[in-house]
mmCIF file of C-alpha atoms and ligand atoms in Angstrom:
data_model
loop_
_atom_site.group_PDB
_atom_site.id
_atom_site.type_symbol
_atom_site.label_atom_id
_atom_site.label_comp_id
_atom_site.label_asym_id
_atom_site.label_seq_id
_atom_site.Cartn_x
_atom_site.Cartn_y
_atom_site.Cartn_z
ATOM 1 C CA UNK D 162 0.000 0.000 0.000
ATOM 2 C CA UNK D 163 1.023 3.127 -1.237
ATOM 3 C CA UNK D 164 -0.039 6.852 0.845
ATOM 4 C CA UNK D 165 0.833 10.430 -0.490
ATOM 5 C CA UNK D 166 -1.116 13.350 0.960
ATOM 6 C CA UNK D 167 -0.731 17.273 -1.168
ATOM 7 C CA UNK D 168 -1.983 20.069 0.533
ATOM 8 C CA UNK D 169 -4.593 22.735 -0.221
ATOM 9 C CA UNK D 170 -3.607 26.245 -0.363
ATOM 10 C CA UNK D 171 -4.613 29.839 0.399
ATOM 11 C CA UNK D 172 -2.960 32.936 -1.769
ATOM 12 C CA UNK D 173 -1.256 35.676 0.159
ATOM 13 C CA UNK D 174 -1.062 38.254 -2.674
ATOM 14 C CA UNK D 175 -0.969 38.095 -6.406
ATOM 15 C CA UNK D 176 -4.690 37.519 -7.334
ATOM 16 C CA UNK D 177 -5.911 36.466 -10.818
ATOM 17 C CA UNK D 178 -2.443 37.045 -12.072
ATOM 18 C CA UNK D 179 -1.367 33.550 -12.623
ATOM 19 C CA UNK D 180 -2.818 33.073 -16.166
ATOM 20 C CA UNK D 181 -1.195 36.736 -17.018
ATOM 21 C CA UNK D 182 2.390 35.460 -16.637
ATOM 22 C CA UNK D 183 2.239 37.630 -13.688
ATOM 23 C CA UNK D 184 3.506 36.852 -9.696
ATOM 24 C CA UNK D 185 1.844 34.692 -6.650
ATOM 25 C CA UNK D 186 2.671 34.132 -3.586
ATOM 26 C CA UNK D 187 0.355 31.145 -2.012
ATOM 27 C CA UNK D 188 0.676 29.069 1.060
ATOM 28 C CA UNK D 189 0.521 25.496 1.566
ATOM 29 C CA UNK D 190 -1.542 24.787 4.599
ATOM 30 C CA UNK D 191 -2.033 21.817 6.383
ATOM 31 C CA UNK D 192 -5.483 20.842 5.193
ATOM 32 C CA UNK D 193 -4.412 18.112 2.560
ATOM 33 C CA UNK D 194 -5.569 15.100 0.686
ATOM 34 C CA UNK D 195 -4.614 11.775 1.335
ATOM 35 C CA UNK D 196 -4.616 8.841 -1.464
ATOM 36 C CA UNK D 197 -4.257 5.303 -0.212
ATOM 37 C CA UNK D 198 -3.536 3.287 -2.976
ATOM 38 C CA UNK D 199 -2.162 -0.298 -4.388
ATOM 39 C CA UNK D 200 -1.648 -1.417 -7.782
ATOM 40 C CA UNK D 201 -2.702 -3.616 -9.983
ATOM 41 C CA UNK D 202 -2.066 -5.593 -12.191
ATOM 42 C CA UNK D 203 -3.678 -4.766 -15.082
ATOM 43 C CA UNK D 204 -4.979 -1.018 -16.394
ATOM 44 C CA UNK D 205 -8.208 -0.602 -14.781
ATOM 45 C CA UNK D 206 -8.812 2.010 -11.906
ATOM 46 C CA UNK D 207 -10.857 1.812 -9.095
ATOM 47 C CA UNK D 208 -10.774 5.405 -7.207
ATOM 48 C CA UNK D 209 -13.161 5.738 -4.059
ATOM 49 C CA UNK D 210 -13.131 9.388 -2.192
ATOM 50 C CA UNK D 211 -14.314 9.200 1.668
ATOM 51 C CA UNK D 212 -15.703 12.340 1.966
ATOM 52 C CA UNK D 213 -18.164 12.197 -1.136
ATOM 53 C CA UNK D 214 -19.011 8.685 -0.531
ATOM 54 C CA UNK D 215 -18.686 8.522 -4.631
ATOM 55 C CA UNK D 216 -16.386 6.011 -6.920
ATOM 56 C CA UNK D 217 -15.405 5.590 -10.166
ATOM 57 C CA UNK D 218 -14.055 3.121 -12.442
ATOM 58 C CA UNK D 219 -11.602 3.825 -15.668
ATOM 59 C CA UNK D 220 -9.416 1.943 -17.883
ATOM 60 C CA UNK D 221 -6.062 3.290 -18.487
ATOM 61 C CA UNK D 222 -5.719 1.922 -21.698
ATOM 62 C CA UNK D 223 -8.587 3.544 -22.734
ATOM 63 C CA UNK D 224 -9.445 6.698 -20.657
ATOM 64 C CA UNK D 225 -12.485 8.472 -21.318
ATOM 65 C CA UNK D 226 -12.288 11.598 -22.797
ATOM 66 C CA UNK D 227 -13.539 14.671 -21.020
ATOM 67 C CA UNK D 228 -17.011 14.908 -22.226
ATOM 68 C CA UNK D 229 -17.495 11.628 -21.335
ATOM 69 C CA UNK D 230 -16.008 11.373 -17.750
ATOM 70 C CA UNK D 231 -18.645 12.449 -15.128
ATOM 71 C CA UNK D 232 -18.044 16.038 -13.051
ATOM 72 C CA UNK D 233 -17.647 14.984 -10.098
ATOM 73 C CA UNK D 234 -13.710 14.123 -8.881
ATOM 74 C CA UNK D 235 -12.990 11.929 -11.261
ATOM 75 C CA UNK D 236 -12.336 14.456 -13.995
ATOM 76 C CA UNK D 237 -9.307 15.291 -11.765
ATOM 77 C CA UNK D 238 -8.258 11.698 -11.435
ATOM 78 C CA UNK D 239 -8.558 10.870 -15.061
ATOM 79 C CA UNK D 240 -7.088 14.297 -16.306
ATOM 80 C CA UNK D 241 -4.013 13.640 -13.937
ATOM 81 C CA UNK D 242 -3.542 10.124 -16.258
ATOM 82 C CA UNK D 243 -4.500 11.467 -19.378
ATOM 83 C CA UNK D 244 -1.859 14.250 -19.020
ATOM 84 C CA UNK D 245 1.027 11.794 -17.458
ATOM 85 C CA UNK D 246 0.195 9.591 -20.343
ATOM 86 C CA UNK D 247 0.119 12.052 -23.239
ATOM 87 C CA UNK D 248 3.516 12.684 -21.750
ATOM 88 C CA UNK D 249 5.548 10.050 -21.196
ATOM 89 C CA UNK D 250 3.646 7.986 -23.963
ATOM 90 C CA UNK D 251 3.125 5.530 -21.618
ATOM 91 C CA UNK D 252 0.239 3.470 -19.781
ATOM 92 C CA UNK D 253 0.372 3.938 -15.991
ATOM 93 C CA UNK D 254 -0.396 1.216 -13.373
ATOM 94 C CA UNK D 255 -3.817 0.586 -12.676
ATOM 95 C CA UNK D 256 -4.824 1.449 -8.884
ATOM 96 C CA UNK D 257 -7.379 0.271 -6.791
ATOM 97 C CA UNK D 258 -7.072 3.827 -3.988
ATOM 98 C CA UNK D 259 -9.222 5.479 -2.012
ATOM 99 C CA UNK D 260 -8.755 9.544 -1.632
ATOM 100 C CA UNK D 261 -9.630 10.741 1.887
ATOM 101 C CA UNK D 262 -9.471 14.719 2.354
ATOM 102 C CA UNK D 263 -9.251 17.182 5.834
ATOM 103 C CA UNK D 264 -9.856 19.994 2.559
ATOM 104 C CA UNK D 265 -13.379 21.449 3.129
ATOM 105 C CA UNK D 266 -14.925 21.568 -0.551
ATOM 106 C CA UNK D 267 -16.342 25.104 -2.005
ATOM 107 C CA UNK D 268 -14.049 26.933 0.340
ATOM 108 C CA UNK D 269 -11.902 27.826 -1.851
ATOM 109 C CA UNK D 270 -8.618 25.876 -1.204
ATOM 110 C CA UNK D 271 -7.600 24.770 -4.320
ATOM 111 C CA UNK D 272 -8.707 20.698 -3.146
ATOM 112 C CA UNK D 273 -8.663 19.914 -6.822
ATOM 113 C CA UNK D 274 -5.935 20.888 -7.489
ATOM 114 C CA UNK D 275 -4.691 18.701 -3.966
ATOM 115 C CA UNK D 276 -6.570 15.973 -5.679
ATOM 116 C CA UNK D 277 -4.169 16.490 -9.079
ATOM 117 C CA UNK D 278 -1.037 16.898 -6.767
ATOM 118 C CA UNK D 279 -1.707 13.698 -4.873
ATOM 119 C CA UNK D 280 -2.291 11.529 -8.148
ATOM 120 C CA UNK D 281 0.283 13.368 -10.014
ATOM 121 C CA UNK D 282 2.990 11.985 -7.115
ATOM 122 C CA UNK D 283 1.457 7.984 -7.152
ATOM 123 C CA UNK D 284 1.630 7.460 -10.295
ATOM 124 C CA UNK D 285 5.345 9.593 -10.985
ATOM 125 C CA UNK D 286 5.938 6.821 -7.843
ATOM 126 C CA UNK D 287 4.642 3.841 -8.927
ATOM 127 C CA UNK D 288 5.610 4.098 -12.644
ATOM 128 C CA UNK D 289 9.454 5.492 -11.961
ATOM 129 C CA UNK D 290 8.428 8.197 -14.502
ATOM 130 C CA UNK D 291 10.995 10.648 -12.290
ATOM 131 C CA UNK D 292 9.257 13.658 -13.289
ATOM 132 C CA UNK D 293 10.405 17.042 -11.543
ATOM 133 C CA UNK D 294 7.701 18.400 -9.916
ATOM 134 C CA UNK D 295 7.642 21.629 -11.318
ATOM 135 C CA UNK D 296 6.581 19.289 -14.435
ATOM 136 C CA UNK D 297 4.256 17.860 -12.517
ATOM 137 C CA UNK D 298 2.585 21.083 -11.664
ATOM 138 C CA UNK D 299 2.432 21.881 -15.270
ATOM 139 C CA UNK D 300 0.906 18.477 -16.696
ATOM 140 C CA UNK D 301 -1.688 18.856 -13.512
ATOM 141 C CA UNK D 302 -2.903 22.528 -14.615
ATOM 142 C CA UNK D 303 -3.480 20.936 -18.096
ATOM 143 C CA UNK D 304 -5.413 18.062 -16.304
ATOM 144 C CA UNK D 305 -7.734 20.969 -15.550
ATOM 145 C CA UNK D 306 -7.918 22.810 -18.511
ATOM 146 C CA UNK D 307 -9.061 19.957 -20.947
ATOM 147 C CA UNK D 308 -11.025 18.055 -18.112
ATOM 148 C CA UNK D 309 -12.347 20.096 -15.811
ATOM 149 C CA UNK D 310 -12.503 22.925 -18.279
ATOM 150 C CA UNK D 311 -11.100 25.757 -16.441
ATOM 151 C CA UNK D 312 -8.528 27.904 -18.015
ATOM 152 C CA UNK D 313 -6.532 27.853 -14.383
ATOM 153 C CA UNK D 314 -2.984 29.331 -14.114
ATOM 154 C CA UNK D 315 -0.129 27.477 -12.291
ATOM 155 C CA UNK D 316 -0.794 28.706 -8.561
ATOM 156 C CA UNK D 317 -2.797 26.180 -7.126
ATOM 157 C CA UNK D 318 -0.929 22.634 -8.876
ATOM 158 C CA UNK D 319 2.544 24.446 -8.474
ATOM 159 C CA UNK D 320 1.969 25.523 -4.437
ATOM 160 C CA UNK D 321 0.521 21.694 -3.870
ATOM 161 C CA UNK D 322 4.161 20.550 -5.323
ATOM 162 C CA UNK D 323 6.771 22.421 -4.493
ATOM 163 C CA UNK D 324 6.305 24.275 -0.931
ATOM 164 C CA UNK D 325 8.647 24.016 1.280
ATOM 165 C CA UNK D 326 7.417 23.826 5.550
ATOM 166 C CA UNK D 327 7.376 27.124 7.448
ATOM 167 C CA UNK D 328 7.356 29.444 4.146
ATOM 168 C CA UNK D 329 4.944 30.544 1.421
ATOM 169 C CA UNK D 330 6.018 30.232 -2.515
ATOM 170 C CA UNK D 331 6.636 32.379 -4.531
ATOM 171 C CA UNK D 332 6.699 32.103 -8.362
ATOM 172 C CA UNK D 333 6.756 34.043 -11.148
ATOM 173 C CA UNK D 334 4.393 32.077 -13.291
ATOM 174 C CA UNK D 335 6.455 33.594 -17.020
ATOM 175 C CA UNK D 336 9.688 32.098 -16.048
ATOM 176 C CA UNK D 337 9.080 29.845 -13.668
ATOM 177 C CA UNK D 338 11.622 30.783 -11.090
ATOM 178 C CA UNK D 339 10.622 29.934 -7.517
ATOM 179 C CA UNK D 340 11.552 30.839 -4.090
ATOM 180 C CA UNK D 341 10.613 29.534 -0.568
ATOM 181 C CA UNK D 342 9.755 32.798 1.604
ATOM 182 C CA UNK D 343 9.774 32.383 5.388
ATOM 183 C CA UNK D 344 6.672 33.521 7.314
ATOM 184 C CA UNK D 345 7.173 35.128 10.768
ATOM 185 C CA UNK D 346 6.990 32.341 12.744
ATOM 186 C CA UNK D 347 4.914 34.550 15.400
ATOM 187 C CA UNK D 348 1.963 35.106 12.936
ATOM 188 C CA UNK D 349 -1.178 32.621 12.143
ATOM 189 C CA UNK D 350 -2.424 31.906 8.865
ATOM 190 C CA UNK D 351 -6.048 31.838 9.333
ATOM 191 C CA UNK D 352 -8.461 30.906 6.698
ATOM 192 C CA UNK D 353 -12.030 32.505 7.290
ATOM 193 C CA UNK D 354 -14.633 30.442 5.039
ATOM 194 C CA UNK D 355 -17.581 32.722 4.722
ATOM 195 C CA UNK D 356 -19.741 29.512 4.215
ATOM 196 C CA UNK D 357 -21.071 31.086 0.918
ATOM 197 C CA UNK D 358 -20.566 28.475 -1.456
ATOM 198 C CA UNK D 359 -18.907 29.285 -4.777
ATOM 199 C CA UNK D 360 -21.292 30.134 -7.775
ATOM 200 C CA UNK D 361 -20.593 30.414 -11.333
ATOM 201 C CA UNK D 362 -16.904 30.043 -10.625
ATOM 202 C CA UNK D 363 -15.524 28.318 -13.832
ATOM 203 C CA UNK D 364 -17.412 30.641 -16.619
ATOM 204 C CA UNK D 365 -16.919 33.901 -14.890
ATOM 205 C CA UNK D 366 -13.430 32.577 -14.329
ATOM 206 C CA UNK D 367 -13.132 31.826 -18.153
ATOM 207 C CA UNK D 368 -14.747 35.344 -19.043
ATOM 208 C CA UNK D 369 -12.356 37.245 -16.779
ATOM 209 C CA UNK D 370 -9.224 35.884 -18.606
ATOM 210 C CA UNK D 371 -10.460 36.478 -22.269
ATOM 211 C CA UNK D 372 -11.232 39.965 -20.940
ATOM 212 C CA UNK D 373 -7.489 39.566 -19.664
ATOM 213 C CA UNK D 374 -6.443 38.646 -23.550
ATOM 214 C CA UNK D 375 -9.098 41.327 -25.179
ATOM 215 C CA UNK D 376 -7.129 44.084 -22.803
ATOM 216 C CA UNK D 377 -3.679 43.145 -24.651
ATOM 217 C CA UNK D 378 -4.851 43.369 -27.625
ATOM 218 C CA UNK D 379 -6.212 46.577 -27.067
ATOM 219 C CA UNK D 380 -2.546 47.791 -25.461
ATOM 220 C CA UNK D 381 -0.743 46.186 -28.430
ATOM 221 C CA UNK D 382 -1.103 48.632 -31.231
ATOM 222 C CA UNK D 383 -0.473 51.471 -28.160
ATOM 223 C CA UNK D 384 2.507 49.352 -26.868
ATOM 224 C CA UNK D 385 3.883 47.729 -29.235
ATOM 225 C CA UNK D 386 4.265 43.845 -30.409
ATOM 226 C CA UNK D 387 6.574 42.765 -27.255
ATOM 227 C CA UNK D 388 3.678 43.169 -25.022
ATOM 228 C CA UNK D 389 2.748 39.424 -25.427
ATOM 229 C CA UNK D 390 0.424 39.821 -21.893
ATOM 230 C CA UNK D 391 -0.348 42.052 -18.979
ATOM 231 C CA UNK D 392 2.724 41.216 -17.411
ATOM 232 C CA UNK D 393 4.455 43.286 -20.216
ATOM 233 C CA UNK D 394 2.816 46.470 -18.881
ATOM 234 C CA UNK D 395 4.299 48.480 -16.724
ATOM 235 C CA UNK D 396 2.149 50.597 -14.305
ATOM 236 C CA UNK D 397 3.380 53.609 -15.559
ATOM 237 C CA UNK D 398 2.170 52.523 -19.290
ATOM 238 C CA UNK D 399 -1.038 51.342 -17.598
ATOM 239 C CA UNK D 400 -1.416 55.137 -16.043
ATOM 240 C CA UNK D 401 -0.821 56.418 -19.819
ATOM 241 C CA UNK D 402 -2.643 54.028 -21.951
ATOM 242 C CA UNK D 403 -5.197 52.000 -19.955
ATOM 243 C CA UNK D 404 -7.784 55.572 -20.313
ATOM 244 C CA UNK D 405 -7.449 54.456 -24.020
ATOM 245 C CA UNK D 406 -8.530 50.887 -23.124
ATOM 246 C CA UNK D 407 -12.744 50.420 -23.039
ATOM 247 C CA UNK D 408 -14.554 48.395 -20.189
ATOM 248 C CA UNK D 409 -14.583 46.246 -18.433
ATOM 249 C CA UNK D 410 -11.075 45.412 -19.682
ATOM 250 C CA UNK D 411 -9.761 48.474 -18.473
ATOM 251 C CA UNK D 412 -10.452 47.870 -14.967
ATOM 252 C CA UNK D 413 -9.459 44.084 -15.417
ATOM 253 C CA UNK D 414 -5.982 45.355 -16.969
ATOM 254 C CA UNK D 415 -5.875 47.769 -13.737
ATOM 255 C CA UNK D 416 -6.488 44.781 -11.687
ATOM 256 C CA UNK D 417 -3.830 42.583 -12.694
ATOM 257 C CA UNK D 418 -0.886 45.159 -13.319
ATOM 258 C CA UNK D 419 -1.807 46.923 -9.889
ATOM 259 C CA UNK D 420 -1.703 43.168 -8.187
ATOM 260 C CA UNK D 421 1.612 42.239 -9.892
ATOM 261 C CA UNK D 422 3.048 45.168 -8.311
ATOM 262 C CA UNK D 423 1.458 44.322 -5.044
ATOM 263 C CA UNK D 424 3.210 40.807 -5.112
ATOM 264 C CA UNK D 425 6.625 42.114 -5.034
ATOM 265 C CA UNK D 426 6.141 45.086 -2.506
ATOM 266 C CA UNK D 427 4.919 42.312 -0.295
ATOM 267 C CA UNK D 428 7.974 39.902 -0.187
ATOM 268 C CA UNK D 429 10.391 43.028 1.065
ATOM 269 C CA UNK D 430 7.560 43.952 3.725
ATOM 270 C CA UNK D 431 7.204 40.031 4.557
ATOM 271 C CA UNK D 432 11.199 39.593 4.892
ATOM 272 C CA UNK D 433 10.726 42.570 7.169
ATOM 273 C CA UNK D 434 7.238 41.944 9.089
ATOM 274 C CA UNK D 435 6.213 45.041 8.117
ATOM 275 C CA UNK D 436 2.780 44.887 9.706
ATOM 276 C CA UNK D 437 1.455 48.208 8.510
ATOM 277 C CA UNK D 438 2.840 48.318 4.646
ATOM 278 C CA UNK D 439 1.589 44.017 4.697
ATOM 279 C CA UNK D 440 -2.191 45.158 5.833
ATOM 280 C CA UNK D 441 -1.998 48.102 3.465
ATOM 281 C CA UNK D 442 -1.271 45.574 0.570
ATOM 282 C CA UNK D 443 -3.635 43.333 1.063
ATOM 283 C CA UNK D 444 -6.423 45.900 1.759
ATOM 284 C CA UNK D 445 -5.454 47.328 -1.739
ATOM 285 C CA UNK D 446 -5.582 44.012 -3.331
ATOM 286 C CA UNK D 447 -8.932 43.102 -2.135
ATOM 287 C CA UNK D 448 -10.502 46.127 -3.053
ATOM 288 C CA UNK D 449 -8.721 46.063 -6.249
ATOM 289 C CA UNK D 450 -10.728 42.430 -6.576
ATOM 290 C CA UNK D 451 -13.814 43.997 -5.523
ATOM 291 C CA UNK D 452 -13.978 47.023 -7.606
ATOM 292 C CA UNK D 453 -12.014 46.273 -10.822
ATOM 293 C CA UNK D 454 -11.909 42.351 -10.997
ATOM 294 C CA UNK D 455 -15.585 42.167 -9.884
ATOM 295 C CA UNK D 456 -14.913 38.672 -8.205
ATOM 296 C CA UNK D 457 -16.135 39.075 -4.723
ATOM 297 C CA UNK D 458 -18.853 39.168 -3.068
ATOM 298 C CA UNK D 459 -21.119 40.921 -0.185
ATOM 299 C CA UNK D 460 -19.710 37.768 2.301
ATOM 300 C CA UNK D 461 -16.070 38.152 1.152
ATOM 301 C CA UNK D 462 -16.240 41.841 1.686
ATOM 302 C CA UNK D 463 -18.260 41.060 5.429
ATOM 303 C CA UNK D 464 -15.415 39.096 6.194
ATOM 304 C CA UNK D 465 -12.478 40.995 5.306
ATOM 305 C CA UNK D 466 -14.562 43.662 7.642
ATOM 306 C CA UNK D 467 -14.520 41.569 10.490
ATOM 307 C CA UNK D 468 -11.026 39.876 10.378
ATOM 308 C CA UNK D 469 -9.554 43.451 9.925
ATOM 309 C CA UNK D 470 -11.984 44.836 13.267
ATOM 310 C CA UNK D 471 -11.210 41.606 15.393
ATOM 311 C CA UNK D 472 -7.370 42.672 15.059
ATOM 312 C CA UNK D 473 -6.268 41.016 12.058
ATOM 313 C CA UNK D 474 -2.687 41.995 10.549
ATOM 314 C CA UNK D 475 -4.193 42.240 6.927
ATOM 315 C CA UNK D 476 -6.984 39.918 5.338
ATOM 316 C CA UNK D 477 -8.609 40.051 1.558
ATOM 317 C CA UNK D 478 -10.218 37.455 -0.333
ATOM 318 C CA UNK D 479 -8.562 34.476 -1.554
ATOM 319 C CA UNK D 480 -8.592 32.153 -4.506
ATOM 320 C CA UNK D 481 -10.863 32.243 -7.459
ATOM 321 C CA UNK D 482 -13.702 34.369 -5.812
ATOM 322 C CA UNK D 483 -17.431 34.351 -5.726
ATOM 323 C CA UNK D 484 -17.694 33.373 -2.258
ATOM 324 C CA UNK D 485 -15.346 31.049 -0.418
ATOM 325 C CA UNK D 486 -12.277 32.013 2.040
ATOM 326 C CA UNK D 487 -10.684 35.023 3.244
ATOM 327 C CA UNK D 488 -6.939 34.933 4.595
ATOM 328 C CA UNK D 489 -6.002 36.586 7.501
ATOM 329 C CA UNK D 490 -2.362 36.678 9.178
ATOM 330 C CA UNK D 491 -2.653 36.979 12.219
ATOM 331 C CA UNK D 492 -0.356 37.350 15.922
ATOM 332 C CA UNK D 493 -0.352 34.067 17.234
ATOM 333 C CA UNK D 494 -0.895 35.712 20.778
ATOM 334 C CA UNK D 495 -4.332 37.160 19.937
ATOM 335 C CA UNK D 496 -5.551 33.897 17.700
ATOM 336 C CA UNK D 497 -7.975 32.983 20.265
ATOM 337 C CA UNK D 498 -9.487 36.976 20.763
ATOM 338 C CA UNK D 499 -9.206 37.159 17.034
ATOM 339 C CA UNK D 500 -11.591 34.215 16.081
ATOM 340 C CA UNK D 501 -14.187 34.784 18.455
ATOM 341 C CA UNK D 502 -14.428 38.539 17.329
ATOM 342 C CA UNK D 503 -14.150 38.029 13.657
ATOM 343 C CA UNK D 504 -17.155 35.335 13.901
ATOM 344 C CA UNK D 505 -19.052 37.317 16.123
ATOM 345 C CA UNK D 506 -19.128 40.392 13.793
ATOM 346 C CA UNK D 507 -19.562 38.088 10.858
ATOM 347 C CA UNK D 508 -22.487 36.898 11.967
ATOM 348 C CA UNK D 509 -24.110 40.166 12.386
ATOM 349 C CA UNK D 510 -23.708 40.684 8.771
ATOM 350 C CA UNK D 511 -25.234 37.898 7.289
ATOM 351 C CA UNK D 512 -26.879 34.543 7.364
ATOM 352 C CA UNK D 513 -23.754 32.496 6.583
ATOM 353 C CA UNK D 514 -21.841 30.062 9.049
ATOM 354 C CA UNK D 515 -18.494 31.255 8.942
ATOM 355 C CA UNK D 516 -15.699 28.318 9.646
ATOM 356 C CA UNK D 517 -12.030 29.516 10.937
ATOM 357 C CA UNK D 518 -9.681 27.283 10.670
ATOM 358 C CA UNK D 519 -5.728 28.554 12.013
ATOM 359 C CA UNK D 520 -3.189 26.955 9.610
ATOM 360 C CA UNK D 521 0.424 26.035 9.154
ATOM 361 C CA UNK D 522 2.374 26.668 6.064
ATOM 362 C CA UNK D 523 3.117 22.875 5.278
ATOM 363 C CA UNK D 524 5.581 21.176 2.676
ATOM 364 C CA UNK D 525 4.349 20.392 -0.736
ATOM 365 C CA UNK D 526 3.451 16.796 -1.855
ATOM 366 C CA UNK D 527 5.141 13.508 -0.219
ATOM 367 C CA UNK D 528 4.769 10.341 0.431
ATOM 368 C CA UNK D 529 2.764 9.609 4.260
ATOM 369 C CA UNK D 530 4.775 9.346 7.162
HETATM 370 C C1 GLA U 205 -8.030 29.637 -9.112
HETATM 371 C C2 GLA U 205 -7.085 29.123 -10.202
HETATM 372 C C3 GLA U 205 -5.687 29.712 -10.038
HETATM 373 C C4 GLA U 205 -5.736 31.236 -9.900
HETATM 374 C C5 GLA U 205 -6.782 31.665 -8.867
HETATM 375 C C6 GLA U 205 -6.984 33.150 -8.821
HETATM 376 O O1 GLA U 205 -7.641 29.162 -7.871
HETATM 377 O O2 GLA U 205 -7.004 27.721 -10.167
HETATM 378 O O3 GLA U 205 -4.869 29.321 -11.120
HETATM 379 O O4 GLA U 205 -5.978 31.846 -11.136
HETATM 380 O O5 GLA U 205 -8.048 31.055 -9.109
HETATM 381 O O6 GLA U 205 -5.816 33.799 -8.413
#
């Protein structure tokens, strides 16, 4: 019997900028997923997940193709093989495994992507296919696009992969180049799930980065051809040319070049636990989401109010959007004041049931101990 576990995720800074070739900086917490697995001896699949009480069944030798493998998890399963596959040219071991999670789902966590992680690692394990795991990261993000059908950036398969204990990741999603960046080791990570579960995530999603593409090409002619995407824009050539630019890309443009700069003032206030310039950043990120990106919502907004009242360091939305989980850092001394307060206020402005849960930045991907 074969265990790996891959952790969930929340995303400090550098929101919707991952499918712009622009900068994140995400966290690997220790909510994970854990595969149990052993193989067998022939091709076929057998793939039962605790928490949904669901299974499927697949043949590796002939996988199903997207349209006909159901939505549930499975797509994630099946895309993880399809992509291995389509990449090494060769047919993986067939598991019999069952996938149990600590990841709650709809929060916002990225527990597909922990799902892709997990599979990605048995079966580079089981097969000796000694793929790095930045490759792994990449064939799991293209897992998603073709079977789940979201046109996802790197963050959430990449942070699953390659985090390292005690620090959050950052990578610059054009070149690739990562680097482990130590978190004060006297601040929380707390992850406030406004209970609002996520709606029309994946076409929004998809509309927001072809309003990402229609932006560039509206810069391009200004620009010049080297601007390839938003990351090519400085914010100084946004100030000039983005009036030019009509809306909503304009504001999405704003977003994304604003949020790119964000990501890079925050590492030098991180290294420093700067408490005042890290809360100032993330404010101006979230509102940045709110107003230009148009992905939150009434309960994210609710909650970033009450983390920042109850005495939060800095806290903005996280993740995709649309409901979900805020992120909060907060000092470990005043956890307990913090989450009683930041519920408590929460609850006065709506009907949701908030869940806090205080996490440590965890290592990327392994086997079980
Ligand atoms: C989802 C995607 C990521 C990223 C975030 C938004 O989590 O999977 O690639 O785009 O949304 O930052």
């Amino acid at each position: 019997m074969l265990c790996v576990r891959a952790p969930g995720r929340v995303n400090l800074i550098g929101e919707h900028t991952d499918y712009n070739e622009g900068y994140v900086l995400p966290v690997a917490v220790n909510l994970e997923v854990r595969v149990h697995a052993n193989p067998r001896s022939d091709s076929r699949c057998r793939v039962y997940s605790e928490l949904l009480d669901e299974q499927c069944e697949f043949d590796l030798a002939s996988l199903p193709t997207p349209e006909a493998t159901p939505p549930t998890f499975a797509r994630y399963v099946v895309g993880v093989a399809w992509a291995l596959q389509q990449h090494t040219g060769r047919t993986l071991t067939g598991i019999e495994a069952t996938i149990s999670s600590t990841l709650p789902i709809g929060a916002g966590l990225s527990s597909s992507a922990a799902i892709e992680a997990a599979f990605a690692m048995l079966w580079n394990i089981l097969d000796g296919l000694h793929l790095e795991r930045m490759q792994l990261a990449l064939l799991c993000q293209r897992a998603e696009q073709v079977y789940a059908g979201v046109q996802c950036g790197l963050m959430d398969q990449a942070v699953s992969l390659l985090s390292k204990a005690g620090h959050a990741l950052f990578l610059d999603t054009r070149t690739l180049f990562t680097q482990s960046i130590p978190i004060p080791e006297e601040w929380a990570i707390v992850v406030a799930d406004t209970g609002k579960p996520r709606a029309l995530t994946d076409s929004e999603y998809n509309l927001r980065r072809a309003q990402c593409e229609q932006a560039v090409a509206a810069l391009r002619p200004l620009l010049g051809e080297e601007v390839s995407t938003l990351r090519d824009v400085s914010p100084e050539q946004a100030a000039l040319y983005l009036p030019l630019v009509s809306e909503p890309m304009r504001r999405r443009a704003r977003h994304v070049i604003g949020e790119n700069a964000r990501v890079l003032e925050f590492l030098t206030a991180l290294r420093h636990a700067e408490q005042a310039h890290i809360r100032a950043l993330m404010l101006a990120s979230h509102a940045s989401l709110r107003d230009d990106y148009e992905v939150s919502c009434a309960e994210l907004d609710a909650m970033v109010d009450a983390c920042l009242a109850a005495g939060a360091i800095g806290a903005r939305m996280t993740g995709a959007g649309f409901g979900g989980a805020c992120v909060a850092l907060v000092e470990k001394t005043r956890v307990a004041q913090f989450l009683a307060e930041a519920e408590q206020r929460y609850r006065t402005q709506t009907n949701y049931t908030p869940r806090f849960f205080v996490c440590e930045a965890v290592a990327g991907a392994s086997v079980c101990n």
